[in-house]
């Protein structure tokens, strides 16, 4: 396959690129290297692919229809993996217009370019945030998802609805994958596990919001790329699928795992819950298992240890 991968220079995108190239696919990576976090990190992510003849990096924005039309015309991509998005729940509360412009208008721009080019296959990244503070756990794809708690969540749900419209009207095969808090080597520096690890290892306090009982269903990066690859191979009609670890952990217990993996004690600065945050996430992955054969394999304790070991190596903190 020849795949247009949006957001391909990011954390998930660069891990996925490695897998796709190893499988023999051609990857056209489109990324605007925005400044949500240091673009140097993204350039480092993709440097490893620069000599691969099946890889091409294009710096550009998903809202640029002229560019998208040219990419489809020039490179003949047959499948789109759409990971590009403005990320982050809390920042979206401060700038909702930007989040809707990128995550909704950007998705619409891609769908329209696909329609004009006759491309009908897409795997799209959605988010567990669309469930809001659902009372019933675990979260299932049939839940209403009509009470988002942040502009980010609302923008991701809106993108799912757009995808369904293009399936219904134009016969697109689209799978929307609801990712549950992705972590692992190379993850974004502002994410909790990355921040906590850095600060604990350097003897700095970490800020925890709430009382420590909030829980997240963390998903190791290898399980996420496994789910995307499975979805690509099983594109048929319209699907919404949870891609998660299906094993939530409380904030307190997460910090304990990081303490154990680092051998350090965390200094904690407790703060009130933040607007837009949810109490818990918990993925029911039975539908993804049935439809595409997805099954998470990395437990949170294993994943935290892998991440901490990677972090130490990267920052030369390994003790003799």
XYZ file of C-alpha atoms in Angstrom:
320
model
C 0.000 0.000 0.000
C 0.936 3.647 -0.410
C -0.201 5.452 2.718
C -0.659 9.155 3.401
C 0.125 9.493 7.095
C -0.901 12.804 8.641
C 0.818 13.783 11.862
C 3.464 11.232 10.998
C 6.333 13.062 12.718
C 4.691 12.834 16.126
C 4.938 10.204 18.842
C 2.409 7.712 17.485
C 3.098 8.571 13.853
C 6.830 7.899 14.016
C 6.324 4.546 15.751
C 3.710 3.618 13.151
C 5.981 4.698 10.295
C 8.649 2.259 11.450
C 6.123 -0.605 11.425
C 4.675 0.340 8.040
C 8.071 0.573 6.371
C 9.137 -2.757 7.852
C 6.021 -4.290 6.296
C 7.017 -2.920 2.890
C 4.478 -0.103 2.585
C 5.279 3.319 1.131
C 4.678 6.212 3.543
C 4.013 9.832 2.590
C 4.296 11.700 5.897
C 2.486 15.034 6.178
C 3.199 17.069 9.305
C 3.273 20.789 9.959
C 5.767 20.481 12.860
C 3.674 22.859 14.953
C 5.030 24.352 18.155
C 2.667 22.663 20.635
C 5.915 21.033 21.706
C 9.470 21.446 20.393
C 9.545 20.705 16.631
C 13.123 19.468 17.069
C 11.695 16.374 18.765
C 9.554 15.639 15.719
C 12.475 16.117 13.360
C 14.459 13.671 15.478
C 11.558 11.212 15.316
C 11.679 11.005 11.531
C 15.428 11.330 10.942
C 15.756 7.544 11.085
C 13.592 7.196 7.947
C 15.305 9.758 5.722
C 17.322 7.215 3.723
C 14.427 4.833 3.131
C 13.282 5.007 -0.536
C 9.725 4.176 0.564
C 9.516 7.234 2.826
C 8.817 10.855 1.972
C 8.333 13.718 4.410
C 6.233 16.740 3.438
C 6.024 19.706 5.795
C 2.524 21.113 5.506
C -0.874 21.649 7.092
C -3.920 19.380 6.775
C -6.083 22.481 6.273
C -4.233 23.307 3.035
C -6.505 21.833 0.326
C -4.189 22.843 -2.498
C -1.381 20.868 -0.915
C -3.597 17.855 -0.191
C -4.922 17.752 -3.742
C -1.350 17.858 -5.041
C -0.245 15.023 -2.750
C -3.001 12.712 -3.948
C -2.383 13.667 -7.557
C 1.394 13.246 -7.411
C 1.780 10.197 -5.189
C -1.352 8.117 -5.750
C -1.929 7.173 -2.131
C -4.627 4.517 -1.692
C -5.045 4.711 2.100
C -4.984 7.548 4.635
C -3.998 7.180 8.275
C -5.109 10.436 9.877
C -3.292 11.105 13.151
C -2.768 14.869 12.809
C -4.605 16.870 15.443
C -4.272 19.640 17.949
C -3.807 17.600 21.123
C -4.450 18.253 24.808
C -7.605 18.556 26.889
C -6.584 21.434 29.151
C -5.135 23.726 26.431
C -8.329 23.287 24.402
C -10.291 24.995 27.177
C -8.204 28.122 26.567
C -8.363 28.059 22.766
C -11.400 26.133 21.505
C -11.492 27.845 18.101
C -8.023 26.561 17.185
C -8.943 23.020 18.215
C -12.057 23.010 16.053
C -10.232 24.560 13.137
C -7.494 21.912 13.138
C -9.394 18.849 14.320
C -12.699 19.396 12.512
C -11.943 21.636 9.538
C -8.648 19.823 9.002
C -10.416 16.462 8.953
C -13.027 17.828 6.552
C -10.263 19.083 4.277
C -8.698 15.613 4.144
C -12.030 13.905 3.502
C -12.820 16.294 0.671
C -9.396 15.818 -0.907
C -9.890 12.059 -0.677
C -13.315 12.326 -2.309
C -11.929 14.361 -5.202
C -9.045 11.905 -5.652
C -11.228 8.807 -5.487
C -9.522 7.493 -2.327
C -11.975 5.765 0.005
C -9.883 4.142 2.759
C -9.086 5.864 6.067
C -8.063 4.979 9.603
C -8.547 7.986 11.862
C -7.341 8.697 15.393
C -10.092 9.586 17.825
C -9.901 9.769 21.605
C -11.291 8.251 24.783
C -12.133 11.828 25.817
C -15.315 11.607 23.702
C -16.897 9.510 26.484
C -16.807 12.389 28.970
C -17.556 11.344 32.539
C -19.589 8.304 31.548
C -21.021 6.607 34.633
C -20.910 3.082 33.254
C -17.550 1.367 32.933
C -15.898 0.013 30.963
C -16.656 2.418 28.101
C -18.220 0.768 25.076
C -18.505 2.109 21.539
C -22.314 2.098 21.781
C -22.268 4.694 24.592
C -23.970 7.963 23.638
C -20.845 10.203 23.767
C -23.038 13.302 23.760
C -21.657 15.003 26.891
C -18.041 16.014 26.046
C -16.256 17.909 28.824
C -13.708 19.823 26.736
C -13.436 21.430 23.302
C -10.824 18.790 22.441
C -13.299 15.993 23.195
C -16.063 17.761 21.260
C -13.753 18.257 18.260
C -12.829 14.573 18.188
C -16.454 13.488 18.375
C -17.296 15.950 15.595
C -14.573 14.410 13.417
C -16.071 10.953 13.985
C -19.463 12.217 12.841
C -17.943 13.759 9.716
C -16.295 10.437 8.950
C -19.636 8.667 9.178
C -21.196 11.201 6.815
C -18.533 10.464 4.181
C -19.048 6.745 4.647
C -22.805 7.153 4.196
C -22.730 9.553 1.245
C -19.626 8.474 -0.653
C -18.960 4.893 0.377
C -15.783 5.528 2.355
C -14.360 2.680 4.452
C -13.365 4.428 7.702
C -12.348 3.163 11.115
C -12.252 5.723 13.938
C -9.969 4.449 16.680
C -10.574 5.820 20.158
C -7.113 5.823 21.733
C -6.867 5.592 25.506
C -3.951 7.645 26.945
C -0.984 6.504 24.896
C 2.457 6.298 26.503
C 5.885 4.825 25.841
C 9.350 5.736 24.548
C 9.277 9.031 22.657
C 5.959 10.213 24.056
C 5.173 13.918 24.111
C 7.129 15.708 26.866
C 4.063 17.347 28.429
C 2.258 14.046 29.010
C 1.924 12.884 32.620
C 4.215 9.847 32.590
C 6.967 11.752 30.805
C 6.698 14.760 33.116
C 6.509 12.662 36.269
C 9.524 10.554 35.302
C 11.651 13.583 34.457
C 10.807 15.425 37.648
C 11.091 12.433 39.979
C 14.529 11.560 38.589
C 15.658 15.154 39.087
C 14.259 15.539 42.607
C 11.615 18.053 41.546
C 7.992 18.086 42.754
C 5.233 16.754 40.515
C 1.806 18.371 40.372
C -1.170 16.067 40.862
C -4.723 17.280 40.321
C -7.576 15.975 42.471
C -7.178 13.518 45.332
C -5.228 10.819 43.489
C -8.197 8.543 42.864
C -8.785 9.584 39.256
C -7.946 6.688 36.963
C -6.723 6.340 33.384
C -6.578 3.407 31.019
C -3.005 3.814 29.796
C -2.063 2.117 26.526
C 1.502 1.263 25.545
C 2.601 2.563 22.160
C 3.203 -0.929 20.716
C -0.421 -1.835 21.431
C -1.577 1.347 19.700
C 0.428 0.674 16.530
C -0.790 -2.935 16.620
C -4.374 -1.646 16.664
C -3.780 0.761 13.773
C -2.171 -1.921 11.613
C -5.026 -4.318 12.341
C -7.552 -1.611 11.446
C -5.806 -0.922 8.125
C -6.015 -4.615 7.250
C -9.733 -4.826 8.145
C -11.160 -1.632 6.632
C -14.741 -2.390 5.666
C -17.581 0.092 6.067
C -17.684 2.433 9.071
C -16.410 1.425 12.487
C -15.671 3.061 15.819
C -13.312 0.994 17.968
C -11.723 1.372 21.381
C -7.957 0.865 21.341
C -6.889 0.751 24.973
C -5.072 -1.197 27.623
C -8.343 -2.199 29.303
C -6.678 -2.036 32.725
C -7.090 1.412 34.371
C -4.846 2.579 37.173
C -5.346 5.364 39.721
C -3.108 8.417 39.736
C -1.649 7.448 43.120
C -0.805 3.936 41.917
C 0.720 5.295 38.715
C 3.085 7.487 40.736
C 3.961 4.471 42.886
C 4.940 2.510 39.758
C 7.149 5.386 38.600
C 8.759 5.557 42.039
C 9.461 1.821 41.929
C 10.887 1.977 38.394
C 13.099 4.996 39.115
C 14.105 4.023 42.647
C 13.206 7.543 43.793
C 10.505 9.058 45.989
C 8.137 11.572 44.429
C 7.621 15.025 45.908
C 3.946 15.833 45.315
C 2.241 19.187 44.927
C -1.501 18.560 45.237
C -3.834 20.844 43.272
C -7.612 20.917 42.591
C -9.099 19.087 39.611
C -8.776 20.994 36.337
C -11.641 21.986 34.011
C -12.192 19.388 31.296
C -10.595 16.508 33.192
C -12.610 13.316 33.635
C -12.680 11.030 36.680
C -11.715 7.846 34.873
C -11.305 6.121 31.532
C -11.667 2.402 30.925
C -11.796 0.738 27.507
C -13.951 -2.238 26.652
C -11.924 -3.677 23.764
C -14.169 -6.656 23.030
C -15.513 -5.113 19.812
C -11.999 -4.370 18.516
C -10.972 -7.895 19.420
C -13.927 -9.317 17.500
C -13.713 -7.072 14.430
C -9.967 -6.660 13.883
C -8.274 -9.084 16.276
C -6.922 -6.367 18.591
C -5.677 -7.397 22.027
C -3.416 -5.306 24.291
C -0.330 -7.161 25.473
C 1.746 -4.745 27.587
C 0.694 -4.346 31.221
C 1.095 -0.930 32.828
C 3.865 -2.075 35.201
C 5.849 -3.475 32.270
C 5.241 -0.371 30.193
C 6.325 2.043 32.926
C 9.556 0.112 33.447
C 10.236 0.134 29.678
C 9.605 3.881 29.546
C 11.800 4.702 32.549
C 14.653 2.564 31.188
C 14.348 4.317 27.808
C 14.314 7.728 29.495
C 17.439 6.924 31.521
C 19.289 5.742 28.432
C 18.282 8.779 26.434
C 19.402 11.152 29.175
C 22.429 9.052 30.172
C 21.114 8.457 33.677
C 21.915 4.753 33.774
C 23.996 3.836 36.780
C 26.950 1.493 36.446
